Short mmCIF file of C-alpha atoms in Angstrom, two decimals:
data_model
loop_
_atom_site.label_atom_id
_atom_site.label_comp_id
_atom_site.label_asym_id
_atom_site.label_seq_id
_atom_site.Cartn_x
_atom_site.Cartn_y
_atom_site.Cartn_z
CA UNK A 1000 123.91 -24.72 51.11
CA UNK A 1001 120.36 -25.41 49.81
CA UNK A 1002 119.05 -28.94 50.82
CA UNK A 1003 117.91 -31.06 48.14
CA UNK A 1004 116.17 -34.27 47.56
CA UNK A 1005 118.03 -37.91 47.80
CA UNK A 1006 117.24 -38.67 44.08
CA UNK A 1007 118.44 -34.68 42.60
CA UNK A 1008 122.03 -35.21 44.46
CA UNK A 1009 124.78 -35.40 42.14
CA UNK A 1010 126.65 -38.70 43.74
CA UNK A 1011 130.39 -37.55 44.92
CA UNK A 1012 132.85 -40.01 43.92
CA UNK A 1013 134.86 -41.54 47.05
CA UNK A 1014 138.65 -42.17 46.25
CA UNK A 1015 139.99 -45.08 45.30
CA UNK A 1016 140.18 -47.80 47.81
CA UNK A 1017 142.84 -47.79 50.01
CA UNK A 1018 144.04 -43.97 48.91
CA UNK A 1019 144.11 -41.62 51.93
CA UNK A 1020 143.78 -38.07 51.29
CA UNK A 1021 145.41 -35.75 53.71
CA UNK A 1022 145.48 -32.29 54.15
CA UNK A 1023 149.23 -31.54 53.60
CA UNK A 1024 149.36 -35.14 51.44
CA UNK A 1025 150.45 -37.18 54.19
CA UNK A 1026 149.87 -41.26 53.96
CA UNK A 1027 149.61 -44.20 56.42
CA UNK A 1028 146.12 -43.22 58.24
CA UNK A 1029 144.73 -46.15 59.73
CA UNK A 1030 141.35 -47.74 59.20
CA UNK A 1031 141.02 -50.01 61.53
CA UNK A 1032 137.60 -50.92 62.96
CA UNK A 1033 138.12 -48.70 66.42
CA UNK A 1034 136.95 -49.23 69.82
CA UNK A 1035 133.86 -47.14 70.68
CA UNK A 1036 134.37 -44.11 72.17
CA UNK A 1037 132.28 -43.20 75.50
CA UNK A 1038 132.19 -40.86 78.52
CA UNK A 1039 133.39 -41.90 81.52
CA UNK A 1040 131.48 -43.72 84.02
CA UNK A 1041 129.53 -42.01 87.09
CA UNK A 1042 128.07 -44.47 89.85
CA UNK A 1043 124.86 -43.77 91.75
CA UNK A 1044 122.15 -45.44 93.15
CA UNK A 1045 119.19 -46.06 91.09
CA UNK A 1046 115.79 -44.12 92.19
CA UNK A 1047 112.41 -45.23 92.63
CA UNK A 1048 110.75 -42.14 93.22
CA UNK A 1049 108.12 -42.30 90.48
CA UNK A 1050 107.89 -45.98 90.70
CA UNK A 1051 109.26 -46.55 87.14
CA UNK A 1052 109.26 -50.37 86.30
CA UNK A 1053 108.70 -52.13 83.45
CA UNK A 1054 106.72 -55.26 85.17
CA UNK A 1055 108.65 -58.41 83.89
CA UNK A 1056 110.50 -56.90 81.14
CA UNK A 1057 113.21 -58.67 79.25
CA UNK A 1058 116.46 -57.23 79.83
CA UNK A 1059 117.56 -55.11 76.84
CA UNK A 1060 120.82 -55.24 74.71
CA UNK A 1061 122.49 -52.51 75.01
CA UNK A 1062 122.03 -50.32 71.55
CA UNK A 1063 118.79 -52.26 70.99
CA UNK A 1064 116.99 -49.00 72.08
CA UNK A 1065 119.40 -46.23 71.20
CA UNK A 1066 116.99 -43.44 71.62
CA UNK A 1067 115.87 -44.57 75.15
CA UNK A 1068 117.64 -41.35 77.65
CA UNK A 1069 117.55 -41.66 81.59
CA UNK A 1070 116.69 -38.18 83.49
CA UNK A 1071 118.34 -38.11 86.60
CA UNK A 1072 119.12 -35.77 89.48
CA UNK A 1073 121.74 -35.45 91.78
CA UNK A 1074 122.47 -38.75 90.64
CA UNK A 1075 118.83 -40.63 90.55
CA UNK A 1076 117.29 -41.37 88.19
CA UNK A 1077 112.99 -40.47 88.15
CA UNK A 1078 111.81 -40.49 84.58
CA UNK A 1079 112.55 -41.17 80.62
CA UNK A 1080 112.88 -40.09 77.80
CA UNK A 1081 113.66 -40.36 73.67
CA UNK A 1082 115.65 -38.73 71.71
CA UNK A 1083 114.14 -37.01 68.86
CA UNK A 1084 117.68 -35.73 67.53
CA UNK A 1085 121.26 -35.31 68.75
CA UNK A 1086 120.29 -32.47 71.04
CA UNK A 1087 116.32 -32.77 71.34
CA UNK A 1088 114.61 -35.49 74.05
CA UNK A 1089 110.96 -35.95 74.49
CA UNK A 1090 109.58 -36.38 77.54
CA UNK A 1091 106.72 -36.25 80.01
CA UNK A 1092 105.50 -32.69 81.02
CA UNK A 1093 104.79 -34.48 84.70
CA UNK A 1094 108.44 -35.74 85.02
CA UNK A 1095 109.94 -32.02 84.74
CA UNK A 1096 107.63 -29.72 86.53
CA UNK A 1097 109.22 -27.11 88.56
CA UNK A 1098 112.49 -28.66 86.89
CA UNK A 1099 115.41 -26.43 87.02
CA UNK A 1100 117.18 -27.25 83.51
CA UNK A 1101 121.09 -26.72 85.34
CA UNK A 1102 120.01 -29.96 87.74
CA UNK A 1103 118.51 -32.23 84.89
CA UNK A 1104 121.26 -35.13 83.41
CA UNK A 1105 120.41 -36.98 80.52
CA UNK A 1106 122.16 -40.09 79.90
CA UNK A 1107 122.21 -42.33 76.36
CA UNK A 1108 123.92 -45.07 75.19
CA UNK A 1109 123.53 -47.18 78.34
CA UNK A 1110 122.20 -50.25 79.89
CA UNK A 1111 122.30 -48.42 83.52
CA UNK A 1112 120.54 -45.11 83.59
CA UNK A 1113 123.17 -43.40 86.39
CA UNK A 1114 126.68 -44.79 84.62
CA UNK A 1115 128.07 -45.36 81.23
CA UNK A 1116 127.41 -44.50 77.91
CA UNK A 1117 127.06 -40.43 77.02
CA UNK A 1118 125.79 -37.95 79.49
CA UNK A 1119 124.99 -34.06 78.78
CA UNK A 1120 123.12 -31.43 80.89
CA UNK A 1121 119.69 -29.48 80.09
CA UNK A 1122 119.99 -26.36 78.65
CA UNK A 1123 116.01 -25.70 78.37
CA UNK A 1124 112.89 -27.41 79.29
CA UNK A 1125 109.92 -26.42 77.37
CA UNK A 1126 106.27 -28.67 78.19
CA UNK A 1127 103.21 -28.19 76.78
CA UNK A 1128 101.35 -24.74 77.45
CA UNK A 1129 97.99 -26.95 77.71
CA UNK A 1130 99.56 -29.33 80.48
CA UNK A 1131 97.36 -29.37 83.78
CA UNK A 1132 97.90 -33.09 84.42
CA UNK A 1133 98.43 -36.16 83.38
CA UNK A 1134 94.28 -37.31 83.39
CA UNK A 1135 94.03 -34.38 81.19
CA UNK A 1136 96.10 -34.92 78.31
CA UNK A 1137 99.10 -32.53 77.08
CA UNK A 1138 101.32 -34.73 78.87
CA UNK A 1139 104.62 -34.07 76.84
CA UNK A 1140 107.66 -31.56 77.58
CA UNK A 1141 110.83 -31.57 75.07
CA UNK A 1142 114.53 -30.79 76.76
CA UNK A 1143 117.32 -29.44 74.75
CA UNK A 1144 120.57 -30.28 75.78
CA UNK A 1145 123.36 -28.43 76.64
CA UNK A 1146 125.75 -30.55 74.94
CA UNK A 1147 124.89 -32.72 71.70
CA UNK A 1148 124.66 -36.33 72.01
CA UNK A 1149 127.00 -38.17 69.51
CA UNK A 1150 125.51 -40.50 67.71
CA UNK A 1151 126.84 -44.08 67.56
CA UNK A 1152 125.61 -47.81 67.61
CA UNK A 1153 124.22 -47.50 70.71
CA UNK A 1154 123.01 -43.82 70.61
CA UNK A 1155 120.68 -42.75 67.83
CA UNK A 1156 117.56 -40.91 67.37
CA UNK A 1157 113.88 -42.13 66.87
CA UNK A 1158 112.06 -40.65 64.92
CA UNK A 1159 109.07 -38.35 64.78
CA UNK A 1160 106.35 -39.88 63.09
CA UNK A 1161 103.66 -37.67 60.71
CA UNK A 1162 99.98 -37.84 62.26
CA UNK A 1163 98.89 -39.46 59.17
CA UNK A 1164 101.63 -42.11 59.72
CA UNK A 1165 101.21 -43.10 63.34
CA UNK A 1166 97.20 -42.75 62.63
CA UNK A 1167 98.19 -46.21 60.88
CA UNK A 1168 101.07 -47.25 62.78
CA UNK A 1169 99.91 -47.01 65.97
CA UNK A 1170 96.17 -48.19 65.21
CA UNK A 1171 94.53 -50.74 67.60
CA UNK A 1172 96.16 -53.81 67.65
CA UNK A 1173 99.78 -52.99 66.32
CA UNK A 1174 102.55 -53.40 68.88
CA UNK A 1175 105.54 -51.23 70.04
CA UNK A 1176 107.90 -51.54 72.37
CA UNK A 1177 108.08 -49.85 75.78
CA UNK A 1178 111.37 -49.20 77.71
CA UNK A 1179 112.89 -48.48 81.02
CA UNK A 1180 114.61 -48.76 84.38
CA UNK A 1181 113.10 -49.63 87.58
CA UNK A 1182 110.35 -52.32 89.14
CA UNK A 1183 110.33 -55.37 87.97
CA UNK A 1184 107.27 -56.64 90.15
CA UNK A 1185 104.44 -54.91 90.70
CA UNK A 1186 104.28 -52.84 93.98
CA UNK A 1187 107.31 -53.96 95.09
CA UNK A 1188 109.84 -50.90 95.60
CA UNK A 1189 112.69 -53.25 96.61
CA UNK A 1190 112.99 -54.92 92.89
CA UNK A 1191 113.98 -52.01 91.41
CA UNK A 1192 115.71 -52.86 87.67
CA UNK A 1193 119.78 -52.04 87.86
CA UNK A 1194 119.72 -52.40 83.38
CA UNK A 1195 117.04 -51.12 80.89
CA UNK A 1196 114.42 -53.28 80.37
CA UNK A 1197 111.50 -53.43 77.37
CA UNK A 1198 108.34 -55.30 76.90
CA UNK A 1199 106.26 -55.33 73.52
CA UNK A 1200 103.02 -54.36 73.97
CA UNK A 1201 99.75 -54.12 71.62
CA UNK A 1202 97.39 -50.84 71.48
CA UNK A 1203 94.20 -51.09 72.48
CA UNK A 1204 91.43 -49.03 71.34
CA UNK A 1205 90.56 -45.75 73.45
CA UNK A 1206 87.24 -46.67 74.39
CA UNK A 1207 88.91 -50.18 75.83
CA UNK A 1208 91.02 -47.58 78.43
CA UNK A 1209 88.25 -45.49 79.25
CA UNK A 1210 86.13 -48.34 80.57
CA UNK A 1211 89.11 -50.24 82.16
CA UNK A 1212 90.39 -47.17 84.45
CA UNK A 1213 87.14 -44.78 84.25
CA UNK A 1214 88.58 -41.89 83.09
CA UNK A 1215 87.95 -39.74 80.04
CA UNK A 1216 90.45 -41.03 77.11
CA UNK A 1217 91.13 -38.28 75.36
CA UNK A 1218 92.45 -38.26 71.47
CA UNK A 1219 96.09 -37.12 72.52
CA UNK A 1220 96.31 -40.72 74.58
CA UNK A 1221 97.10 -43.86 73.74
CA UNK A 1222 96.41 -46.80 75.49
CA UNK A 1223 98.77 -50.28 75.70
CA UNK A 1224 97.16 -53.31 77.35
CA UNK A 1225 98.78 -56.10 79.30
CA UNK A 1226 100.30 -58.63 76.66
CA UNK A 1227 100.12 -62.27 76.76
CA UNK A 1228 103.40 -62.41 79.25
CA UNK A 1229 102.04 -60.73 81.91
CA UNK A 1230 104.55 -57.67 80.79
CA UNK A 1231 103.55 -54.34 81.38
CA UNK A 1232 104.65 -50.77 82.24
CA UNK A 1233 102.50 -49.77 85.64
CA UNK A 1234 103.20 -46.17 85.80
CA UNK A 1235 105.46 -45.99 83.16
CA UNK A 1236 109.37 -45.33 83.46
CA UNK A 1237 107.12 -42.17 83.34
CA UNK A 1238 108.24 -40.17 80.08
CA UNK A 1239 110.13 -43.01 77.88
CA UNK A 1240 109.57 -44.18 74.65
CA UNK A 1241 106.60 -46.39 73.45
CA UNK A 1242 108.53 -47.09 70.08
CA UNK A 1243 109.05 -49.33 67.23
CA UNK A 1244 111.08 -49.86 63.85
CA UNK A 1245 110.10 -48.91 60.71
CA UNK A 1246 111.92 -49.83 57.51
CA UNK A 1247 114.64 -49.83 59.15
CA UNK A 1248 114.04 -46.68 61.51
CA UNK A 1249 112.85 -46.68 64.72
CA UNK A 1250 109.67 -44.59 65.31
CA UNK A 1251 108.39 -43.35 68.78
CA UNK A 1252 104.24 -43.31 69.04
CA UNK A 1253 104.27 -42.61 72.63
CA UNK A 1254 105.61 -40.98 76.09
CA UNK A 1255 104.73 -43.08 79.15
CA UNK A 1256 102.00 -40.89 80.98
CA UNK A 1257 100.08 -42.61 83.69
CA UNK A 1258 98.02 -45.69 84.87
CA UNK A 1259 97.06 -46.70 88.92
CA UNK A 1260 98.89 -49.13 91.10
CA UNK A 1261 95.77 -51.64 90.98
CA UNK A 1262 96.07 -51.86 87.09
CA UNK A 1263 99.60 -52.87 86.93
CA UNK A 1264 99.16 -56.26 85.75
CA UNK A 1265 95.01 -56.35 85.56
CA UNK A 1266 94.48 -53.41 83.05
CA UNK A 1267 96.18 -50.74 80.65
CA UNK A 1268 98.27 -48.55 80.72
CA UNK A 1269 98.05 -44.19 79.00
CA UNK A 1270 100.87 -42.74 76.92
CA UNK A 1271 100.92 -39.11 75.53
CA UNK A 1272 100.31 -39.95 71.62
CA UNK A 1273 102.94 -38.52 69.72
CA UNK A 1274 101.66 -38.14 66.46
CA UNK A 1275 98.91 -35.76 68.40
CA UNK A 1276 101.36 -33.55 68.87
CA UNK A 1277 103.78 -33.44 66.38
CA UNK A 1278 103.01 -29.66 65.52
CA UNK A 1279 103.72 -28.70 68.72
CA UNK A 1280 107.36 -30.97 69.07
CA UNK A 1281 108.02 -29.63 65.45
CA UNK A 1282 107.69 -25.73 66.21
CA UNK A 1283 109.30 -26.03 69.75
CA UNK A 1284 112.48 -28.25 68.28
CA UNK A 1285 112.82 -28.05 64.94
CA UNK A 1286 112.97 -31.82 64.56
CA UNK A 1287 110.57 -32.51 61.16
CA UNK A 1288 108.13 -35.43 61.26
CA UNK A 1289 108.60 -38.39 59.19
CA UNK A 1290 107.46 -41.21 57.54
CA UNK A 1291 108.85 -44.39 55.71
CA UNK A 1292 108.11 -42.83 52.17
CA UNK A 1293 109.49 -39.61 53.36
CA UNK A 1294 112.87 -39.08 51.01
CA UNK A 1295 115.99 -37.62 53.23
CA UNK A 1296 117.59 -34.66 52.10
CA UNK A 1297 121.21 -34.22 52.34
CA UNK A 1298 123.51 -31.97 51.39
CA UNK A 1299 125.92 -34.28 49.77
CA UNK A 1300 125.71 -38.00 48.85
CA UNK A 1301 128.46 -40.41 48.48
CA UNK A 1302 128.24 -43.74 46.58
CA UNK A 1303 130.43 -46.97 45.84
CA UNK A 1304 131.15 -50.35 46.07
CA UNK A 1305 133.15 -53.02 48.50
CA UNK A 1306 133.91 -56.30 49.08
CA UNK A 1307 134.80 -57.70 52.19
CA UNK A 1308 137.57 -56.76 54.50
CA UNK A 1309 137.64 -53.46 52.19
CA UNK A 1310 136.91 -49.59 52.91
CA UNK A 1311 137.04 -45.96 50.77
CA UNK A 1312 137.85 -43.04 51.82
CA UNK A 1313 136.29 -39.94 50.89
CA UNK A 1314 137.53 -36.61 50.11
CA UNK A 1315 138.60 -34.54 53.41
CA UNK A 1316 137.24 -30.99 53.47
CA UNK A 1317 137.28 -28.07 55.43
CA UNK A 1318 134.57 -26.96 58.01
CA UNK A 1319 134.35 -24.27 60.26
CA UNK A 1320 132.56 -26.09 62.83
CA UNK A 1321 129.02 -27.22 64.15
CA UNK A 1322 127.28 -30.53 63.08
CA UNK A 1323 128.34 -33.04 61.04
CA UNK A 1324 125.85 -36.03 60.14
CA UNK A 1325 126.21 -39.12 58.12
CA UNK A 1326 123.78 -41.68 56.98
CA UNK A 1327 125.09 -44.94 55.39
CA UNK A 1328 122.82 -47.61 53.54
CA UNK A 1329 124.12 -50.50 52.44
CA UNK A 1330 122.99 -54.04 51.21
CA UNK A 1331 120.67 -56.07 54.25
CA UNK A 1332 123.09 -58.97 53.73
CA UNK A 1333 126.32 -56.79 54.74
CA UNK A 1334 127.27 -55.05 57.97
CA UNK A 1335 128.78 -51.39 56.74
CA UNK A 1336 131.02 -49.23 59.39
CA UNK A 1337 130.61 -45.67 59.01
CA UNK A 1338 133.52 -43.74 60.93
CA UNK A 1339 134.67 -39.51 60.79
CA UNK A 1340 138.16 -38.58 61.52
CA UNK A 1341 139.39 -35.26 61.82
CA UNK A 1342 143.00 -34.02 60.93
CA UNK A 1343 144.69 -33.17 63.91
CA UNK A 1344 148.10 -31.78 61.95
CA UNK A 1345 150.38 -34.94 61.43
CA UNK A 1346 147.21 -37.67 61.47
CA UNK A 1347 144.15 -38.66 60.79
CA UNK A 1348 142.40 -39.44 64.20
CA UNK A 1349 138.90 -41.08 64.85
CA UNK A 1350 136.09 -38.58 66.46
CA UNK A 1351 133.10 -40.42 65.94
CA UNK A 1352 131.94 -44.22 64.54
CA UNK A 1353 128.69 -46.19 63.67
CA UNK A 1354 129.96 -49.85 63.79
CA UNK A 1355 127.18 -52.12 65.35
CA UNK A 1356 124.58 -53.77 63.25
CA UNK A 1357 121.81 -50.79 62.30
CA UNK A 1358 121.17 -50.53 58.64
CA UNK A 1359 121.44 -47.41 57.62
CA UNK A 1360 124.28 -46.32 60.14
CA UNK A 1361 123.78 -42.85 61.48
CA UNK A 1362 126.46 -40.89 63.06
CA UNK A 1363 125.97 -37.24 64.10
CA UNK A 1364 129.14 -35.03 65.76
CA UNK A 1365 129.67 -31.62 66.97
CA UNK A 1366 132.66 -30.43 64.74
CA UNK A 1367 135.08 -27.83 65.96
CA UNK A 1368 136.89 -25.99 62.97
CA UNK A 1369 138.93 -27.73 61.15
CA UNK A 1370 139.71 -31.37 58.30
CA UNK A 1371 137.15 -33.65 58.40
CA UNK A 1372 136.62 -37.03 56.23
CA UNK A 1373 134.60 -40.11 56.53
CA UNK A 1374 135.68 -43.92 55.82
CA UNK A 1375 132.86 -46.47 54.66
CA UNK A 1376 134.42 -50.31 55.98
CA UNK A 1377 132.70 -53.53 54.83
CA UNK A 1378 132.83 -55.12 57.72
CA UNK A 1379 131.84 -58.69 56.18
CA UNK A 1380 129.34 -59.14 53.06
CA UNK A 1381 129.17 -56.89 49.68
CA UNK A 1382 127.95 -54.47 47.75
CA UNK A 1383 127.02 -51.35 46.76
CA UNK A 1384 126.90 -48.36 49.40
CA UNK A 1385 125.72 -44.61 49.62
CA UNK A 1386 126.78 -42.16 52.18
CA UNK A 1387 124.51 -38.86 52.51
CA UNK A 1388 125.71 -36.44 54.35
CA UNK A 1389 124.84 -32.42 56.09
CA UNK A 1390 126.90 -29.95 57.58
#
């Protein structure tokens, strides 16, 4: 079906609250707010292989960084990552060279980056054809995964930004927020970080970096100083996200690249700029760049109204399989739930949710053939709501 703009959809009316449409008109589905759904837990030891440490960081809460993956092997993990889309993660071209895609796991949607959460193998690894290393730039690699990632409240896609966008966004002196597992004090391999951890830090100009670490800053870099509480990244978790929200989207500006030992807490630190290569993540993944003025187009919009305590239903349809998306906006006072259920021939049962605290709620599933429908819940507050949708 051809994609239009937000503002040319013709709004689909949800049913009335409290009706449930079935396929075979069967009643009594429940709506309940549902427990999340994740994979099951696989224990191993974290690694520290590429020294990956976020010096100091603050713990993180787990689905404050929903598009921070862990890359591990054989159970360890080495680098980071962010996902650009349910089955697209940006990366470092360093962290995957000579990288067989069968013995990469990715892992979202958790606090640890070897248990919990959602976990899916690599399918293909694709870095930059320019990538020497790291001192020379062209320091990103993209990894599409075997399986899709479903997206939740604590798994969700940043997005790309536009050069023009991050030009501005990620200017000297704005702050982002880096991410990642492993040292917590500089040089020392035995404090190795067991949960994600972030620090905020601000962007220095290019020229700063080049003087600091002597080398040749080139325009696909960006450099992140030291910030005021002696938080930094030292190396990296080399690959993951340098990232920060945007009307109410999170944005990723950088890839951790590289920095020396002796700089960990005296000097700055070099990400792979993002917006510098946006053509390049664009024609290897598909995944277009954005923007906060950039309208979404979906393929069908739903709109109404709840109080309180209250949810609609909309109507099920049939789909032959693939991927289903949903994007829910709401008012910034209320806390919307987003859920899909699919028919499985006497009920409705619950495949995938967005119930945590994001505004708008994404949700993204990879539908087998078959009934689907979504519910909107107002989980406290009011208002009006739209639900766009593609499939």
């Amino acid at each position: 079906m051809k994609k239009m703009t937000w503002m040319l959809i013709p709004a689909l009316l949800l049913a009335s609250c409290g009706t449930v449409a079935t396929p075979d008109a069967a009643s009594g589905a429940d709506t309940a707010r549902p427990a999340p759904q994740m994979s099951a837990d696989q224990q191993a030891a974290p690694d520290t292989k590429l020294d990956a440490q976020v010096i100091n960081g603050t713990p993180s809460v787990l689905g404050a960084r929903p598009y921070q993956v862990a890359l591990t092997q054989n159970g360890r993990q080495f680098c980071g990552g962010t996902l650009l889309s349910n089955e697209w993660v940006l990366t470092a071209a360093h962290c995957v060279q000579g990288t067989s895609p069968s013995s990469l796991v990715v892992r979202a949607g958790s606090l640890s980056a070897t248990s919990g959460g959602q976990a899916s193998t690599a399918s293909r690894i694709v870095s930059h054809p320019s990538y020497r290393s790291v001192e020379y730039g062209y320091d990103v690699a993209v990894i599409r995964l075997s399986s899709p990632m479903q997206f939740t409240s604590t798994v969700s896609a940043a997005a790309l930004p536009t050069l023009q966008f991050a030009a501005t966004a990620a200017a000297p002196g704005t702050s982002h927020i880096i991410s990642g597992w492993g040292m917590t004090r500089s040089g020392d391999s035995s404090s190795a970080s067991t949960v994600l951890r972030e620090a905020v830090l601000p962007v220095a100009a290019n020229s700063v970096c080049q003087t600091a670490l002597k080398q040749n800053i080139t325009s696909g870099m960006l450099c992140a100083q030291v910030n005021s509480q002696r938080q930094t990244g030292c190396h990296g978790d080399s690959g993951g996200p340098f990232a920060s929200q945007h009307s109410g989207r999170f944005y990723v500006f950088g890839a951790v690249s590289w920095g020396t030992p002796q700089y960990c807490l005296n000097g700055p630190m070099v990400f792979a700029r993002v917006g510098e290569y946006q053509p390049w993540i664009t024609q290897q993944t598909g995944v277009q760049p954005q923007s906060p003025t950039t309208p979404p187009t979906y393929d069908y919009a739903y709109e109404g109204t709840l109080s309180s305590g209250q949810n609609q239903v909309t109507q099920y349809y049939q789909y032959a399989g693939g991927t289903i998306t949903g994007e829910l906006k709401f008012p910034a006072s209320a806390d919307f739930d987003l859920y899909l259920q699919k028919w499985n021939g006497s009920n409705w049962a619950y495949v995938a949710q967005a119930d945590g605290v994001a505004n708008p709620e994404r949700v993204s599933y990879n539908a087998t053939s078959g009934y689907y429908r979504w519910i909107v819940n107002a989980y406290s507050g009011s208002g009006s709501f739209v639900l766009g949708e593609n499939r």
